[in-house]
Amino acid sequence: MRSTAEARRVTVLNAAVSVFARTGFHATPVTAVAAAAGISEAYVFRLFAGKLGLFVAAAGACFDRIAQAIEAGAERAAGDSPEEILDAMGGAYAELIADRDLLLFQVQAQAVTDIPEVAEAVRAGYRRVATFVQSRAQASDAQVQQFFAYGQLCHLIVTAGLEQVPEPWARALTAGIRHP
Amino acid sequence: MRSTAEARRVTVLNAAVSVFARTGFHATPVTAVAAAAGISEAYVFRLFAGKLGLFVAAAGACFDRIAQAIEAGAERAAGDSPEEILDAMGGAYAELIADRDLLLFQVQAQAVTDIPEVAEAVRAGYRRVATFVQSRAQASDAQVQQFFAYGQLCHLIVTAGLEQVPEPWARALTAGIRHP
DNA sequence: TAAGTATGTGAGTGCACACTTACAAACAAA
DNA sequence: TTTGTTTGTAAGTGTGCACTCACATACTTA
């Protein structure tokens, strides 16, 4: 044995987040994930319960990394006010999604929420992140809502490539959004 | 001839928006669109340039309907201030997406922006809507940005089914969002 | 060392689906 | 009525891909 199954699963999940992020659930063959992970397609099917099981597990890994980054970001807040903590969390999130895998994966997951298992995984992810944000920052409902609204705006900016659009309407939408 | 090709195209596009909205680009066979439109698959391929051409045309139809609704909504504004006009536009948009086809289609389109033609169609759609919103409401960049940020938040709320989640974090995210 | 167990793969199998082609029926113009 | 054009379809074709199975190669324990 070169590796344990559990270690392989971690490798595969990292590859899966990256590959699914680009081409989405239905358009990416599991051969692509297997190739990115450096193992055979057959073994991926032994490690996960079908392509859907792999995608759902990848969603879990994706939100794990997001939650972890936001928690770490909160520690670096300049002060104790809700505004300062939310700002630190937002900055940490912006840094994290600089490579775009985690952001694009979320978009892909939202697109296949007609599959109940995916919808539940998405809810579980946001449940974890949103409850943490609210309790850690001691922010109002409206502040939490705003935090996520502008997070979702980032999804549009990145998927549509609006940072590259010099026109005024695109500048308005991207103004002040941290360096994606 | 039962119908003109142009009339058929309109019928097919309505069906396409509806069907693509549910299952997305890669997971919906064009037979499904053809069936929803009541014609044969072969004729859909004659009316549009491949499945991609059909999807891009459907995106155009989707944003046409959105732009039209927002323009009509602006006419019904209570006053002339940016806030009142934006509010009226937001209300019109909320009514329009009550059936969810237009909202879900946007999510599906954002998920396949790795296809350049789709990315361009999405940009064209938001270009039209955003420029109209900004010029008609005479709103600041920040107001326009906020308008679209909360619009994108609706995408998350609907795809993840957060209206059905009674927990506090979900209530915070959905608070004040108009009746989807 | 023998038997058992976990890790790993090559080579299929069957099916769904994008797209084509050959052909037919309705309508128009001469 | 004949010729041409547009609308429409039934019946393929080829390919890509999810998933399986038989088999091989490590590593462990008795």
PDB file of N, CA and C in Angstrom, chain B residues 30-94:
ATOM      1  N   VAL B  30     -31.572  18.349 -25.685  1.00  0.00           N
ATOM      2  CA  VAL B  30     -32.430  19.236 -26.473  1.00  0.00           C
ATOM      3  C   VAL B  30     -33.745  18.545 -26.812  1.00  0.00           C
ATOM      4  N   THR B  31     -33.822  17.247 -26.688  1.00  0.00           N
ATOM      5  CA  THR B  31     -35.127  16.588 -26.819  1.00  0.00           C
ATOM      6  C   THR B  31     -36.111  17.131 -25.784  1.00  0.00           C
ATOM      7  N   ALA B  32     -35.615  17.458 -24.594  1.00  0.00           N
ATOM      8  CA  ALA B  32     -36.497  17.987 -23.548  1.00  0.00           C
ATOM      9  C   ALA B  32     -37.054  19.346 -23.944  1.00  0.00           C
ATOM     10  N   VAL B  33     -36.217  20.189 -24.520  1.00  0.00           N
ATOM     11  CA  VAL B  33     -36.693  21.493 -24.986  1.00  0.00           C
ATOM     12  C   VAL B  33     -37.680  21.305 -26.129  1.00  0.00           C
ATOM     13  N   ALA B  34     -37.338  20.421 -27.051  1.00  0.00           N
ATOM     14  CA  ALA B  34     -38.214  20.164 -28.196  1.00  0.00           C
ATOM     15  C   ALA B  34     -39.588  19.684 -27.723  1.00  0.00           C
ATOM     16  N   ALA B  35     -39.581  18.758 -26.782  1.00  0.00           N
ATOM     17  CA  ALA B  35     -40.842  18.227 -26.269  1.00  0.00           C
ATOM     18  C   ALA B  35     -41.660  19.333 -25.614  1.00  0.00           C
ATOM     19  N   ALA B  36     -41.001  20.181 -24.815  1.00  0.00           N
ATOM     20  CA  ALA B  36     -41.714  21.266 -24.142  1.00  0.00           C
ATOM     21  C   ALA B  36     -42.290  22.254 -25.154  1.00  0.00           C
ATOM     22  N   ALA B  37     -41.608  22.398 -26.287  1.00  0.00           N
ATOM     23  CA  ALA B  37     -42.087  23.319 -27.314  1.00  0.00           C
ATOM     24  C   ALA B  37     -43.077  22.649 -28.260  1.00  0.00           C
ATOM     25  N   GLY B  38     -43.194  21.320 -28.165  1.00  0.00           N
ATOM     26  CA  GLY B  38     -44.139  20.611 -29.007  1.00  0.00           C
ATOM     27  C   GLY B  38     -43.685  20.382 -30.436  1.00  0.00           C
ATOM     28  N   ILE B  39     -42.385  20.367 -30.662  1.00  0.00           N
ATOM     29  CA  ILE B  39     -41.883  20.055 -31.998  1.00  0.00           C
ATOM     30  C   ILE B  39     -40.783  19.009 -31.909  1.00  0.00           C
ATOM     31  N   SER B  40     -40.265  18.587 -33.030  1.00  0.00           N
ATOM     32  CA  SER B  40     -39.252  17.530 -33.036  1.00  0.00           C
ATOM     33  C   SER B  40     -37.873  18.101 -32.719  1.00  0.00           C
ATOM     34  N   GLU B  41     -37.022  17.226 -32.200  1.00  0.00           N
ATOM     35  CA  GLU B  41     -35.659  17.620 -31.892  1.00  0.00           C
ATOM     36  C   GLU B  41     -34.945  18.120 -33.156  1.00  0.00           C
ATOM     37  N   ALA B  42     -35.153  17.423 -34.274  1.00  0.00           N
ATOM     38  CA  ALA B  42     -34.447  17.769 -35.510  1.00  0.00           C
ATOM     39  C   ALA B  42     -34.753  19.207 -35.925  1.00  0.00           C
ATOM     40  N   TYR B  43     -35.978  19.638 -35.718  1.00  0.00           N
ATOM     41  CA  TYR B  43     -36.336  20.988 -36.148  1.00  0.00           C
ATOM     42  C   TYR B  43     -35.711  22.052 -35.245  1.00  0.00           C
ATOM     43  N   VAL B  44     -35.552  21.738 -33.986  1.00  0.00           N
ATOM     44  CA  VAL B  44     -34.847  22.669 -33.101  1.00  0.00           C
ATOM     45  C   VAL B  44     -33.437  22.913 -33.623  1.00  0.00           C
ATOM     46  N   PHE B  45     -32.809  21.861 -34.090  1.00  0.00           N
ATOM     47  CA  PHE B  45     -31.450  22.007 -34.623  1.00  0.00           C
ATOM     48  C   PHE B  45     -31.433  22.784 -35.937  1.00  0.00           C
ATOM     49  N   ARG B  46     -32.559  22.790 -36.631  1.00  0.00           N
ATOM     50  CA  ARG B  46     -32.587  23.620 -37.819  1.00  0.00           C
ATOM     51  C   ARG B  46     -32.838  25.082 -37.457  1.00  0.00           C
ATOM     52  N   LEU B  47     -33.585  25.312 -36.392  1.00  0.00           N
ATOM     53  CA  LEU B  47     -33.924  26.689 -36.015  1.00  0.00           C
ATOM     54  C   LEU B  47     -32.779  27.405 -35.290  1.00  0.00           C
ATOM     55  N   PHE B  48     -31.912  26.631 -34.624  1.00  0.00           N
ATOM     56  CA  PHE B  48     -30.821  27.250 -33.867  1.00  0.00           C
ATOM     57  C   PHE B  48     -29.492  26.565 -34.194  1.00  0.00           C
ATOM     58  N   ALA B  49     -28.411  27.299 -33.983  1.00  0.00           N
ATOM     59  CA  ALA B  49     -27.079  26.791 -34.307  1.00  0.00           C
ATOM     60  C   ALA B  49     -26.547  25.919 -33.181  1.00  0.00           C
ATOM     61  N   GLY B  50     -27.054  24.694 -33.106  1.00  0.00           N
ATOM     62  CA  GLY B  50     -26.581  23.765 -32.089  1.00  0.00           C
ATOM     63  C   GLY B  50     -27.193  24.062 -30.730  1.00  0.00           C
ATOM     64  N   LYS B  51     -26.903  23.208 -29.777  1.00  0.00           N
ATOM     65  CA  LYS B  51     -27.430  23.382 -28.429  1.00  0.00           C
ATOM     66  C   LYS B  51     -26.916  24.689 -27.828  1.00  0.00           C
ATOM     67  N   LEU B  52     -25.657  25.011 -28.105  1.00  0.00           N
ATOM     68  CA  LEU B  52     -25.089  26.248 -27.567  1.00  0.00           C
ATOM     69  C   LEU B  52     -25.787  27.483 -28.129  1.00  0.00           C
ATOM     70  N   GLY B  53     -26.050  27.477 -29.425  1.00  0.00           N
ATOM     71  CA  GLY B  53     -26.771  28.595 -30.026  1.00  0.00           C
ATOM     72  C   GLY B  53     -28.145  28.771 -29.405  1.00  0.00           C
ATOM     73  N   LEU B  54     -28.790  27.656 -29.129  1.00  0.00           N
ATOM     74  CA  LEU B  54     -30.103  27.714 -28.479  1.00  0.00           C
ATOM     75  C   LEU B  54     -29.999  28.320 -27.088  1.00  0.00           C
ATOM     76  N   PHE B  55     -28.990  27.891 -26.326  1.00  0.00           N
ATOM     77  CA  PHE B  55     -28.841  28.395 -24.958  1.00  0.00           C
ATOM     78  C   PHE B  55     -28.535  29.891 -24.948  1.00  0.00           C
ATOM     79  N   VAL B  56     -27.663  30.310 -25.838  1.00  0.00           N
ATOM     80  CA  VAL B  56     -27.313  31.732 -25.898  1.00  0.00           C
ATOM     81  C   VAL B  56     -28.531  32.567 -26.287  1.00  0.00           C
ATOM     82  N   ALA B  57     -29.305  32.074 -27.244  1.00  0.00           N
ATOM     83  CA  ALA B  57     -30.522  32.786 -27.634  1.00  0.00           C
ATOM     84  C   ALA B  57     -31.508  32.839 -26.474  1.00  0.00           C
ATOM     85  N   ALA B  58     -31.589  31.764 -25.715  1.00  0.00           N
ATOM     86  CA  ALA B  58     -32.476  31.740 -24.554  1.00  0.00           C
ATOM     87  C   ALA B  58     -32.018  32.758 -23.511  1.00  0.00           C
ATOM     88  N   ALA B  59     -30.716  32.886 -23.360  1.00  0.00           N
ATOM     89  CA  ALA B  59     -30.186  33.889 -22.432  1.00  0.00           C
ATOM     90  C   ALA B  59     -30.620  35.289 -22.866  1.00  0.00           C
ATOM     91  N   GLY B  60     -30.555  35.550 -24.150  1.00  0.00           N
ATOM     92  CA  GLY B  60     -31.020  36.839 -24.655  1.00  0.00           C
ATOM     93  C   GLY B  60     -32.483  37.074 -24.324  1.00  0.00           C
ATOM     94  N   ALA B  61     -33.304  36.056 -24.525  1.00  0.00           N
ATOM     95  CA  ALA B  61     -34.733  36.177 -24.231  1.00  0.00           C
ATOM     96  C   ALA B  61     -34.965  36.411 -22.747  1.00  0.00           C
ATOM     97  N   CYS B  62     -34.180  35.720 -21.925  1.00  0.00           N
ATOM     98  CA  CYS B  62     -34.287  35.856 -20.469  1.00  0.00           C
ATOM     99  C   CYS B  62     -34.020  37.295 -20.043  1.00  0.00           C
ATOM    100  N   PHE B  63     -32.919  37.858 -20.497  1.00  0.00           N
ATOM    101  CA  PHE B  63     -32.579  39.224 -20.100  1.00  0.00           C
ATOM    102  C   PHE B  63     -33.526  40.244 -20.739  1.00  0.00           C
ATOM    103  N   ASP B  64     -34.050  39.931 -21.913  1.00  0.00           N
ATOM    104  CA  ASP B  64     -35.073  40.797 -22.503  1.00  0.00           C
ATOM    105  C   ASP B  64     -36.258  40.957 -21.555  1.00  0.00           C
ATOM    106  N   ARG B  65     -36.717  39.837 -21.054  1.00  0.00           N
ATOM    107  CA  ARG B  65     -37.892  39.878 -20.176  1.00  0.00           C
ATOM    108  C   ARG B  65     -37.582  40.608 -18.877  1.00  0.00           C
ATOM    109  N   ILE B  66     -36.377  40.408 -18.345  1.00  0.00           N
ATOM    110  CA  ILE B  66     -35.993  41.091 -17.111  1.00  0.00           C
ATOM    111  C   ILE B  66     -35.940  42.602 -17.333  1.00  0.00           C
ATOM    112  N   ALA B  67     -35.268  42.993 -18.412  1.00  0.00           N
ATOM    113  CA  ALA B  67     -35.134  44.422 -18.691  1.00  0.00           C
ATOM    114  C   ALA B  67     -36.507  45.062 -18.872  1.00  0.00           C
ATOM    115  N   GLN B  68     -37.361  44.373 -19.591  1.00  0.00           N
ATOM    116  CA  GLN B  68     -38.706  44.886 -19.852  1.00  0.00           C
ATOM    117  C   GLN B  68     -39.486  45.088 -18.547  1.00  0.00           C
ATOM    118  N   ALA B  69     -39.386  44.113 -17.655  1.00  0.00           N
ATOM    119  CA  ALA B  69     -40.115  44.206 -16.385  1.00  0.00           C
ATOM    120  C   ALA B  69     -39.590  45.359 -15.539  1.00  0.00           C
ATOM    121  N   ILE B  70     -38.279  45.541 -15.506  1.00  0.00           N
ATOM    122  CA  ILE B  70     -37.706  46.607 -14.688  1.00  0.00           C
ATOM    123  C   ILE B  70     -38.069  47.973 -15.262  1.00  0.00           C
ATOM    124  N   GLU B  71     -38.060  48.066 -16.582  1.00  0.00           N
ATOM    125  CA  GLU B  71     -38.451  49.330 -17.209  1.00  0.00           C
ATOM    126  C   GLU B  71     -39.899  49.669 -16.898  1.00  0.00           C
ATOM    127  N   ALA B  72     -40.753  48.653 -16.975  1.00  0.00           N
ATOM    128  CA  ALA B  72     -42.162  48.884 -16.654  1.00  0.00           C
ATOM    129  C   ALA B  72     -42.330  49.240 -15.180  1.00  0.00           C
ATOM    130  N   GLY B  73     -41.563  48.592 -14.321  1.00  0.00           N
ATOM    131  CA  GLY B  73     -41.649  48.859 -12.894  1.00  0.00           C
ATOM    132  C   GLY B  73     -41.258  50.290 -12.561  1.00  0.00           C
ATOM    133  N   ALA B  74     -40.241  50.795 -13.255  1.00  0.00           N
ATOM    134  CA  ALA B  74     -39.776  52.159 -12.988  1.00  0.00           C
ATOM    135  C   ALA B  74     -40.886  53.176 -13.246  1.00  0.00           C
ATOM    136  N   GLU B  75     -41.736  52.865 -14.209  1.00  0.00           N
ATOM    137  CA  GLU B  75     -42.850  53.777 -14.526  1.00  0.00           C
ATOM    138  C   GLU B  75     -43.831  53.911 -13.371  1.00  0.00           C
ATOM    139  N   ARG B  76     -43.884  52.882 -12.548  1.00  0.00           N
ATOM    140  CA  ARG B  76     -44.857  52.884 -11.461  1.00  0.00           C
ATOM    141  C   ARG B  76     -44.265  53.391 -10.144  1.00  0.00           C
ATOM    142  N   ALA B  77     -43.084  54.012 -10.206  1.00  0.00           N
ATOM    143  CA  ALA B  77     -42.445  54.488  -8.980  1.00  0.00           C
ATOM    144  C   ALA B  77     -43.307  55.551  -8.289  1.00  0.00           C
ATOM    145  N   ALA B  78     -43.206  55.551  -6.935  1.00  0.00           N
ATOM    146  CA  ALA B  78     -44.027  56.496  -6.163  1.00  0.00           C
ATOM    147  C   ALA B  78     -43.550  57.932  -6.333  1.00  0.00           C
ATOM    148  N   GLY B  79     -42.261  58.095  -6.645  1.00  0.00           N
ATOM    149  CA  GLY B  79     -41.730  59.456  -6.795  1.00  0.00           C
ATOM    150  C   GLY B  79     -40.549  59.472  -7.738  1.00  0.00           C
ATOM    151  N   ASP B  80     -39.777  60.533  -7.691  1.00  0.00           N
ATOM    152  CA  ASP B  80     -38.670  60.684  -8.626  1.00  0.00           C
ATOM    153  C   ASP B  80     -37.293  60.481  -7.990  1.00  0.00           C
ATOM    154  N   SER B  81     -37.255  60.216  -6.704  1.00  0.00           N
ATOM    155  CA  SER B  81     -35.951  60.044  -6.057  1.00  0.00           C
ATOM    156  C   SER B  81     -35.349  58.699  -6.465  1.00  0.00           C
ATOM    157  N   PRO B  82     -34.011  58.605  -6.484  1.00  0.00           N
ATOM    158  CA  PRO B  82     -33.357  57.332  -6.794  1.00  0.00           C
ATOM    159  C   PRO B  82     -33.888  56.196  -5.925  1.00  0.00           C
ATOM    160  N   GLU B  83     -34.082  56.475  -4.631  1.00  0.00           N
ATOM    161  CA  GLU B  83     -34.536  55.423  -3.727  1.00  0.00           C
ATOM    162  C   GLU B  83     -35.909  54.891  -4.137  1.00  0.00           C
ATOM    163  N   GLU B  84     -36.803  55.798  -4.453  1.00  0.00           N
ATOM    164  CA  GLU B  84     -38.154  55.360  -4.831  1.00  0.00           C
ATOM    165  C   GLU B  84     -38.154  54.585  -6.144  1.00  0.00           C
ATOM    166  N   ILE B  85     -37.342  55.048  -7.096  1.00  0.00           N
ATOM    167  CA  ILE B  85     -37.310  54.355  -8.386  1.00  0.00           C
ATOM    168  C   ILE B  85     -36.662  52.979  -8.240  1.00  0.00           C
ATOM    169  N   LEU B  86     -35.568  52.912  -7.499  1.00  0.00           N
ATOM    170  CA  LEU B  86     -34.924  51.610  -7.267  1.00  0.00           C
ATOM    171  C   LEU B  86     -35.878  50.653  -6.558  1.00  0.00           C
ATOM    172  N   ASP B  87     -36.638  51.202  -5.613  1.00  0.00           N
ATOM    173  CA  ASP B  87     -37.586  50.373  -4.886  1.00  0.00           C
ATOM    174  C   ASP B  87     -38.640  49.801  -5.823  1.00  0.00           C
ATOM    175  N   ALA B  88     -39.132  50.645  -6.720  1.00  0.00           N
ATOM    176  CA  ALA B  88     -40.142  50.190  -7.680  1.00  0.00           C
ATOM    177  C   ALA B  88     -39.554  49.130  -8.617  1.00  0.00           C
ATOM    178  N   MET B  89     -38.315  49.344  -9.042  1.00  0.00           N
ATOM    179  CA  MET B  89     -37.660  48.361  -9.912  1.00  0.00           C
ATOM    180  C   MET B  89     -37.474  47.033  -9.181  1.00  0.00           C
ATOM    181  N   GLY B  90     -37.058  47.120  -7.943  1.00  0.00           N
ATOM    182  CA  GLY B  90     -36.869  45.911  -7.147  1.00  0.00           C
ATOM    183  C   GLY B  90     -38.169  45.146  -6.978  1.00  0.00           C
ATOM    184  N   GLY B  91     -39.238  45.880  -6.753  1.00  0.00           N
ATOM    185  CA  GLY B  91     -40.543  45.238  -6.623  1.00  0.00           C
ATOM    186  C   GLY B  91     -40.972  44.556  -7.905  1.00  0.00           C
ATOM    187  N   ALA B  92     -40.741  45.223  -9.026  1.00  0.00           N
ATOM    188  CA  ALA B  92     -41.109  44.630 -10.317  1.00  0.00           C
ATOM    189  C   ALA B  92     -40.294  43.363 -10.567  1.00  0.00           C
ATOM    190  N   TYR B  93     -39.015  43.420 -10.218  1.00  0.00           N
ATOM    191  CA  TYR B  93     -38.163  42.246 -10.401  1.00  0.00           C
ATOM    192  C   TYR B  93     -38.642  41.093  -9.525  1.00  0.00           C
ATOM    193  N   ALA B  94     -38.984  41.415  -8.287  1.00  0.00           N
ATOM    194  CA  ALA B  94     -39.450  40.377  -7.362  1.00  0.00           C
ATOM    195  C   ALA B  94     -40.711  39.689  -7.884  1.00  0.00           C
TER     196      ALA B  94
END
